[in-house]
Structures are given as structure tokens and as C-alpha cells.
Coordinates of C-alpha atoms in Angstrom, one line a residue:
M1 CA 0.0 0.0 0.0
H2 CA 1.2 3.5 -1.0
T3 CA 1.6 5.8 2.0
V4 CA 0.7 9.5 1.6
A5 CA 2.0 11.7 4.4
I6 CA 0.3 15.1 4.6
L7 CA 2.6 17.5 6.4
V8 CA 0.6 19.9 8.6
L9 CA 2.4 23.0 9.6
D10 CA 1.3 25.8 11.9
D11 CA -1.3 28.1 10.2
V12 CA -2.1 25.5 7.7
V13 CA -4.9 26.2 5.2
P14 CA -7.6 23.6 6.1
F15 CA -8.9 23.1 2.6
D16 CA -5.4 22.6 1.2
M17 CA -5.0 19.8 3.8
A18 CA -8.4 18.3 3.3
A19 CA -8.6 18.2 -0.5
P20 CA -5.7 15.7 -0.9
M21 CA -6.9 13.7 2.1
Q22 CA -10.3 13.1 0.5
T23 CA -9.0 12.5 -3.0
F24 CA -6.6 9.8 -2.1
D25 CA -8.9 8.3 0.5
W26 CA -11.7 8.0 -2.1
T27 CA -9.5 6.2 -4.5
R28 CA -10.3 2.5 -5.1
L29 CA -8.8 -0.3 -7.2
P30 CA -11.1 -2.3 -9.5
D31 CA -11.6 -4.9 -6.7
G32 CA -12.6 -2.3 -4.2
R33 CA -9.3 -2.2 -2.2
R34 CA -7.8 1.1 -1.0
P35 CA -4.4 1.7 -2.7
Y36 CA -3.4 4.6 -0.5
R37 CA -2.8 4.9 3.2
I38 CA -3.2 8.5 4.5
R39 CA -1.1 9.8 7.4
L40 CA -1.2 13.3 8.9
C41 CA 2.1 14.4 10.5
A42 CA 3.4 17.5 12.1
A43 CA 6.4 18.9 14.0
S44 CA 4.3 19.2 17.2
P45 CA 1.2 17.4 18.5
E46 CA -1.0 20.6 18.2
V47 CA -1.1 22.7 15.0
R48 CA -2.8 26.1 14.5
A49 CA -5.3 26.2 11.6
E50 CA -7.3 29.4 11.0
G51 CA -9.2 29.8 14.2
M52 CA -8.9 26.2 15.5
T53 CA -6.3 23.8 16.8
L54 CA -5.7 20.4 15.3
R55 CA -4.3 17.5 17.1
V56 CA -1.9 15.4 15.0
D57 CA -0.8 11.9 16.2
R58 CA 2.3 11.5 14.1
G59 CA 5.5 13.4 14.1
L60 CA 8.0 14.2 11.4
E61 CA 9.3 10.6 11.6
A62 CA 6.3 9.6 9.5
L63 CA 7.9 11.3 6.5
E64 CA 10.6 8.7 6.5
D65 CA 8.3 5.9 5.6
A66 CA 6.1 7.9 3.2
D67 CA 6.0 7.2 -0.5
T68 CA 4.4 10.6 -1.2
I69 CA 4.5 13.8 0.9
I70 CA 1.9 16.5 0.4
V71 CA 2.6 20.0 1.7
P72 CA -0.5 22.1 2.1
G73 CA -0.3 25.9 2.0
R74 CA -0.2 28.0 5.2
S75 CA -0.9 31.6 6.1
P76 CA 1.5 34.3 4.8
D77 CA 2.0 35.3 8.5
A78 CA 3.2 31.8 9.5
G79 CA 6.8 32.8 9.9
P80 CA 10.0 30.9 8.9
L81 CA 10.0 27.2 8.3
P82 CA 11.2 25.3 11.4
E83 CA 14.7 23.9 10.9
E84 CA 13.6 20.3 11.8
V85 CA 10.9 20.5 9.0
T86 CA 13.5 21.7 6.5
A87 CA 15.8 18.9 7.4
A88 CA 13.1 16.3 7.2
L89 CA 11.9 17.5 3.8
R90 CA 15.5 17.5 2.5
R91 CA 16.1 13.9 3.8
A92 CA 12.9 12.8 2.1
A93 CA 13.9 14.4 -1.2
A94 CA 17.4 12.9 -1.0
S95 CA 15.8 9.4 -0.5
G96 CA 13.7 9.8 -3.6
T97 CA 10.3 10.4 -2.0
R98 CA 7.7 12.1 -4.2
I99 CA 6.9 15.5 -2.7
A100 CA 4.1 17.8 -3.8
S101 CA 2.8 21.1 -2.6
V102 CA -0.8 22.6 -2.7
C103 CA -1.2 26.3 -3.5
V104 CA 1.2 28.4 -1.4
G105 CA 2.7 25.3 0.0
A106 CA 5.2 25.9 -2.8
F107 CA 6.8 28.5 -0.5
V108 CA 7.6 25.7 1.9
L109 CA 9.3 23.6 -0.8
A110 CA 11.2 26.6 -2.0
E111 CA 12.3 27.6 1.5
A112 CA 13.6 24.1 1.9
G113 CA 15.6 24.4 -1.3
L114 CA 13.7 21.7 -3.1
L115 CA 12.6 23.9 -6.1
N116 CA 15.9 25.3 -7.0
G117 CA 16.4 25.0 -10.8
L118 CA 12.9 23.6 -11.2
R119 CA 9.7 24.8 -12.8
A120 CA 7.0 25.5 -10.2
T121 CA 3.6 27.1 -9.8
T122 CA 1.5 28.5 -6.9
H123 CA -1.7 30.5 -6.6
W124 CA -1.6 33.3 -9.2
V125 CA -1.9 36.0 -6.5
A126 CA 1.3 34.7 -4.9
A127 CA 3.3 33.9 -8.0
D128 CA 5.2 37.2 -8.3
E129 CA 6.2 36.9 -4.6
L130 CA 7.4 33.4 -5.1
A131 CA 9.5 34.5 -8.0
R132 CA 10.9 37.5 -6.1
R133 CA 11.8 35.6 -3.0
F134 CA 13.2 32.6 -4.8
P135 CA 14.9 33.6 -8.1
E136 CA 16.4 30.1 -8.5
V137 CA 12.8 28.8 -9.2
E138 CA 11.3 29.1 -12.6
V139 CA 7.8 30.2 -11.7
Q140 CA 5.0 29.4 -14.1
P141 CA 1.9 31.3 -13.0
D142 CA -0.5 30.3 -15.7
V143 CA -0.8 26.5 -15.2
L144 CA -2.8 24.3 -12.8
Y145 CA 0.2 22.2 -11.7
V146 CA 3.8 21.4 -12.6
D147 CA 5.2 17.8 -12.6
N148 CA 9.0 17.7 -12.5
G149 CA 8.9 13.9 -11.8
Q150 CA 9.8 13.7 -8.1
I151 CA 8.7 17.2 -7.2
L152 CA 5.2 18.6 -8.0
T153 CA 3.5 21.9 -7.3
S154 CA -0.1 23.0 -7.8
A155 CA -1.9 26.3 -8.0
G156 CA -4.9 27.0 -5.8
A157 CA -6.5 24.3 -3.7
A158 CA -8.8 23.2 -6.5
A159 CA -5.8 22.8 -8.7
G160 CA -4.4 20.6 -5.9
L161 CA -7.2 18.2 -6.8
D162 CA -6.1 18.2 -10.4
M163 CA -2.5 17.4 -9.3
C164 CA -3.6 14.6 -7.0
L165 CA -5.7 13.0 -9.8
H166 CA -2.6 13.3 -12.0
M167 CA -0.5 11.4 -9.4
I168 CA -3.2 8.8 -9.1
R169 CA -3.2 8.3 -12.8
R170 CA 0.6 8.0 -12.8
D171 CA 0.5 5.4 -10.0
L172 CA -2.5 3.3 -11.0
G173 CA -3.7 4.3 -14.5
S174 CA -6.5 6.3 -16.0
A175 CA -9.4 4.0 -15.0
V176 CA -8.7 4.3 -11.3
A177 CA -8.0 8.1 -11.6
A178 CA -11.3 8.6 -13.5
H179 CA -13.2 6.8 -10.7
A180 CA -11.5 9.1 -8.1
A181 CA -12.4 12.1 -10.3
R182 CA -16.1 11.0 -10.3
M183 CA -16.0 10.7 -6.5
C184 CA -14.6 14.3 -6.4
V185 CA -17.4 15.4 -8.8
M186 CA -14.8 16.9 -11.2
P187 CA -13.3 16.1 -14.6
L188 CA -10.2 14.0 -14.8
E189 CA -8.6 17.0 -16.7
R190 CA -9.8 20.5 -16.9
E191 CA -9.6 22.8 -20.0
G192 CA -7.1 25.7 -19.7
G193 CA -4.8 26.8 -16.9
Q194 CA -4.8 29.3 -14.1
A195 CA -5.0 32.1 -16.7
Q196 CA -8.7 31.6 -17.0
F197 CA -9.2 32.6 -13.3
I198 CA -6.9 35.6 -13.3
V199 CA -8.5 39.0 -13.3
H200 CA -6.4 40.8 -15.9
E201 CA -6.7 44.3 -14.4
H202 CA -5.5 47.3 -16.4
P203 CA -2.3 48.9 -15.1
P204 CA -3.2 51.8 -12.8
V205 CA -3.4 55.3 -14.4
P206 CA -2.6 58.2 -12.1
R207 CA -5.7 60.1 -11.1
G208 CA -6.2 63.2 -13.2
S209 CA -4.1 61.7 -16.0
A210 CA -4.5 63.3 -19.4
F211 CA -5.3 59.8 -20.7
E212 CA -8.4 59.2 -18.5
P213 CA -10.9 60.6 -21.1
L214 CA -9.2 58.6 -23.8
L215 CA -9.4 55.3 -21.9
E216 CA -13.1 55.9 -21.1
W217 CA -13.7 56.5 -24.8
I218 CA -11.9 53.3 -25.7
E219 CA -14.1 51.3 -23.3
D220 CA -17.2 52.9 -24.9
N221 CA -16.1 52.2 -28.5
L222 CA -14.4 48.7 -28.4
A223 CA -16.6 47.4 -31.2
G224 CA -15.3 50.0 -33.6
E225 CA -12.0 50.2 -35.4
I226 CA -9.4 51.8 -33.0
T227 CA -5.9 52.4 -34.3
L228 CA -2.8 53.9 -32.7
G229 CA -3.3 56.9 -34.9
T230 CA -6.9 57.3 -33.7
M231 CA -5.8 57.2 -30.1
A232 CA -3.0 59.6 -30.6
A233 CA -5.2 62.1 -32.5
R234 CA -7.7 62.2 -29.6
T235 CA -4.9 63.3 -27.3
G236 CA -3.5 65.9 -29.8
M237 CA -0.1 64.1 -29.8
S238 CA 2.0 62.5 -32.5
E239 CA 2.0 58.7 -32.4
R240 CA 5.6 58.6 -31.2
T241 CA 5.0 61.0 -28.3
F242 CA 1.6 59.4 -27.4
S243 CA 3.2 55.9 -27.3
R244 CA 6.0 57.1 -25.1
R245 CA 3.9 59.0 -22.6
F246 CA 1.2 56.3 -22.5
R247 CA 3.9 53.6 -21.5
E248 CA 5.3 56.0 -18.9
Q249 CA 2.0 56.4 -17.2
T250 CA 0.6 52.9 -17.6
G251 CA 3.5 50.5 -18.0
T252 CA 2.2 49.1 -21.2
T253 CA 1.6 50.0 -24.9
P254 CA -1.6 51.5 -26.2
L255 CA -2.3 48.5 -28.3
Q256 CA -1.7 46.0 -25.5
W257 CA -4.1 48.1 -23.4
L258 CA -6.7 47.9 -26.1
L259 CA -6.3 44.2 -26.6
R260 CA -6.7 43.6 -22.9
A261 CA -9.8 45.7 -22.8
R262 CA -11.3 43.7 -25.6
V263 CA -10.6 40.4 -24.0
R264 CA -12.2 41.7 -20.7
R265 CA -15.3 42.8 -22.6
A266 CA -15.4 39.3 -24.3
Q267 CA -15.2 37.6 -20.9
Y268 CA -18.0 39.7 -19.6
L269 CA -20.2 38.8 -22.6
L270 CA -19.4 35.1 -22.4
E271 CA -20.4 35.1 -18.7
N272 CA -23.5 37.2 -19.0
S273 CA -25.1 36.8 -22.4
D274 CA -26.4 34.2 -24.8
H275 CA -24.7 35.8 -27.8
A276 CA -23.0 33.6 -30.3
I277 CA -19.2 33.6 -30.4
E278 CA -19.2 35.4 -33.7
R279 CA -21.4 38.2 -32.3
I280 CA -19.2 38.5 -29.2
A281 CA -16.1 38.7 -31.4
H282 CA -17.7 41.7 -33.2
Q283 CA -18.9 43.4 -30.0
A284 CA -15.4 43.1 -28.5
G285 CA -13.8 44.6 -31.6
F286 CA -12.0 41.6 -33.0
G287 CA -11.6 41.5 -36.8
S288 CA -12.9 38.0 -37.1
P289 CA -14.1 35.0 -34.9
T290 CA -10.8 33.3 -35.8
A291 CA -8.7 36.2 -34.6
F292 CA -10.9 36.4 -31.5
R293 CA -10.5 32.7 -30.6
E294 CA -6.7 32.9 -31.1
R295 CA -6.3 36.0 -29.0
F296 CA -8.6 34.8 -26.3
R297 CA -6.8 31.5 -25.9
R298 CA -3.5 33.3 -25.8
V299 CA -4.6 35.6 -23.0
V300 CA -7.0 33.5 -21.0
G301 CA -5.5 30.1 -21.5
T302 CA -8.7 28.4 -22.8
T303 CA -11.2 28.7 -25.6
P304 CA -14.2 31.1 -25.5
Y305 CA -16.5 28.1 -25.5
A306 CA -14.8 26.4 -22.6
Y307 CA -14.6 29.7 -20.7
R308 CA -18.4 30.2 -21.1
A309 CA -19.0 26.6 -19.9
A310 CA -17.0 27.2 -16.8
F311 CA -18.1 30.7 -15.8
R312 CA -21.5 31.2 -17.3
A313 CA -23.8 33.0 -14.9
G314 CA -27.5 32.7 -14.5
P315 CA -30.1 29.9 -15.1
A316 CA -28.0 28.4 -18.0
R317 CA -25.6 27.1 -15.3
S318 CA -28.0 24.5 -13.9
A319 CA -27.2 22.1 -11.1
G320 CA -26.6 19.4 -13.6
H321 CA -23.9 21.3 -15.5
R322 CA -20.9 19.1 -15.9
G323 CA -18.3 21.8 -16.6
P324 CA -15.8 22.1 -19.4
S325 CA -14.7 19.1 -21.3
A326 CA -11.4 17.3 -20.5
G327 CA -8.3 16.6 -22.3
S328 CA -6.2 19.7 -23.0
P329 CA -2.4 19.3 -22.5
R330 CA -2.3 22.9 -21.6
D331 CA -3.9 22.0 -18.2
R332 CA -0.5 20.9 -16.9
V333 CA 3.2 21.1 -17.5
P334 CA 4.5 17.5 -17.5
G335 CA 8.0 16.8 -16.4

């Protein structure tokens, strides 16, 4: 039997801990046997967890016999990693144990030095901080999980489920993983990556900026043809001067701003209207449905159809909705 040890640290995020517990616990072989043994372990018998205290029976020695170690995320205010935890994780990695993090649990692996020189992901909100604090790590913020072979990292807690199902499929095959996915009421693979969940906010513009009227005009006229020359003319500047000053104040180019605004308009229409893809492409100002689909996938990480299936608001999202279809290799970054 494969032993999965879940390392519970102070200020653990409960859902990050519970999601892999349930996923591996629900897994069954075709003859009904449980292939996984779940063990919780900690550096001390009592662990803080968002307003409650957990009692954990096993200490760090449980990591020594584990086949897989799962590291849930913990609060940003949790403080430095205890030395004994760092040492235990490094010993486990040196012995070949598979180690995976959920959400901001990637910071624990990075602090222990286990992600140096590797690709990794975490929740998109924390991705920039992970890259800043640990420059030796190649952070990939737009995927659901990264599998480097022995070391795996996942994005948010829900992406931790995707990663666990991926590990189950690696261990036991697609049929067993598919059954576990059904028990979790989720697809074995999801379309797209983290990009579809990221709110692509416009870069801030200083209050009172000369560009505020222009940006409002752009939002009101996205369906029409808007060129660099058009935008420059509305500000009374040459194209060169306009482009330079626009980047100085926003950190991006006028055309990139325009494309981002059009994608955001398309996302809103996909979520809140029944309009056909072709009509949404026109309303958002894309030259053709093909251009719209290509740009949308590049920015959001999934197709307009899959985005609508996942995020559609209102009655069309009935209780029986099964979510986006499975099977895109963009859902993950295999090792």
C-alpha cells in the first residue's frame, strides 16, 4: 500500500489539507481495495489552523516511511520554516520520496531548497512573490500544476485536486483516476490553466491623467476600429509622443491596453449573455471570430466556449452542468 503523508504546519490552510486527504482516501482499485494509506504528521502534536487547533498523532518521523509527501499551504504570516521541518523534507527528497505542494505550499518547498532549478507554480496571487523571494525557481503562474517527476507543485486548492488525480493516474492508470475524479465530482482533466481565473486588471493610471478621457472613450467604443493613430489624434499628440507617454503612465503600450480591454469585454459577454461567439467577437472589436479565438486562448488560456461553460452566470448554469470538457495538454506542465 502506498503511504501518503500530509505535512501539517502551523497556520495550515484547512482546505489545502483536506482536499488531498479526501482525494486519495476515495481512490479505489477495481476490486474495491484502497491503494493509499493517508497519514497526517506535524512537527508538534498541536497545530494552529485558521481559528482552530488540530491534534496530530504522528511526528516528522512519519515522513521517513512515506511514498508521497503532500505539503498544504499555510498563512502568509506563518513565519519561517522550522529547521527540523526543512531537514526532514531534504532527507525525504534525497531518498527519492515524491513531494508535492498545494497552493502556497510551494513556498515551503522553495524555502527548503527543493525547487531550485525547477519549474513550479502556486496561486496566481502569490506567483510574483514566489519568483521574487526565490529567483532560482522558474515560476509558471498560468498553469494548474507542474510535474517535475519527483517534485510537483499546484496552483490553488482546487488545482491541488487536479494534481492529486494526475498522481493517481501516474500510479494506477486512467481508469482508477477517472473513478477518483467522479468521486470528487470533477473532470479528470480541466480545460485551460490558471490564466482563466486571473482577473487581468488594467495597469493603474494616475488620477487626473490626461489619458483618462481617452481610456473611457476606448471602453465605450471597443466594437469599432481603433488604431494607434486614432488614439494619438484624440490626445492631440504625435503617435511617437503618445506611445512614449502612454507607456510612462501605464507601463504598457496603447495596443496592448486595447487588446486587454477587448478580452475583458469578451469575458463579460461570455459570462452574462447568450450571444454567439461570432457576435461577441464583433462586440469586443476583433476583426474575425478566428482572430478572437486565437487572442482569447493566448490571453485567458482556454477557448471562449470552454470559458463560457466554466463561468456562465444565471439559469443556464444549472445544477446538472458538468463543466468544461477534459483533455487539453495545456492543463498541466508535465515533467
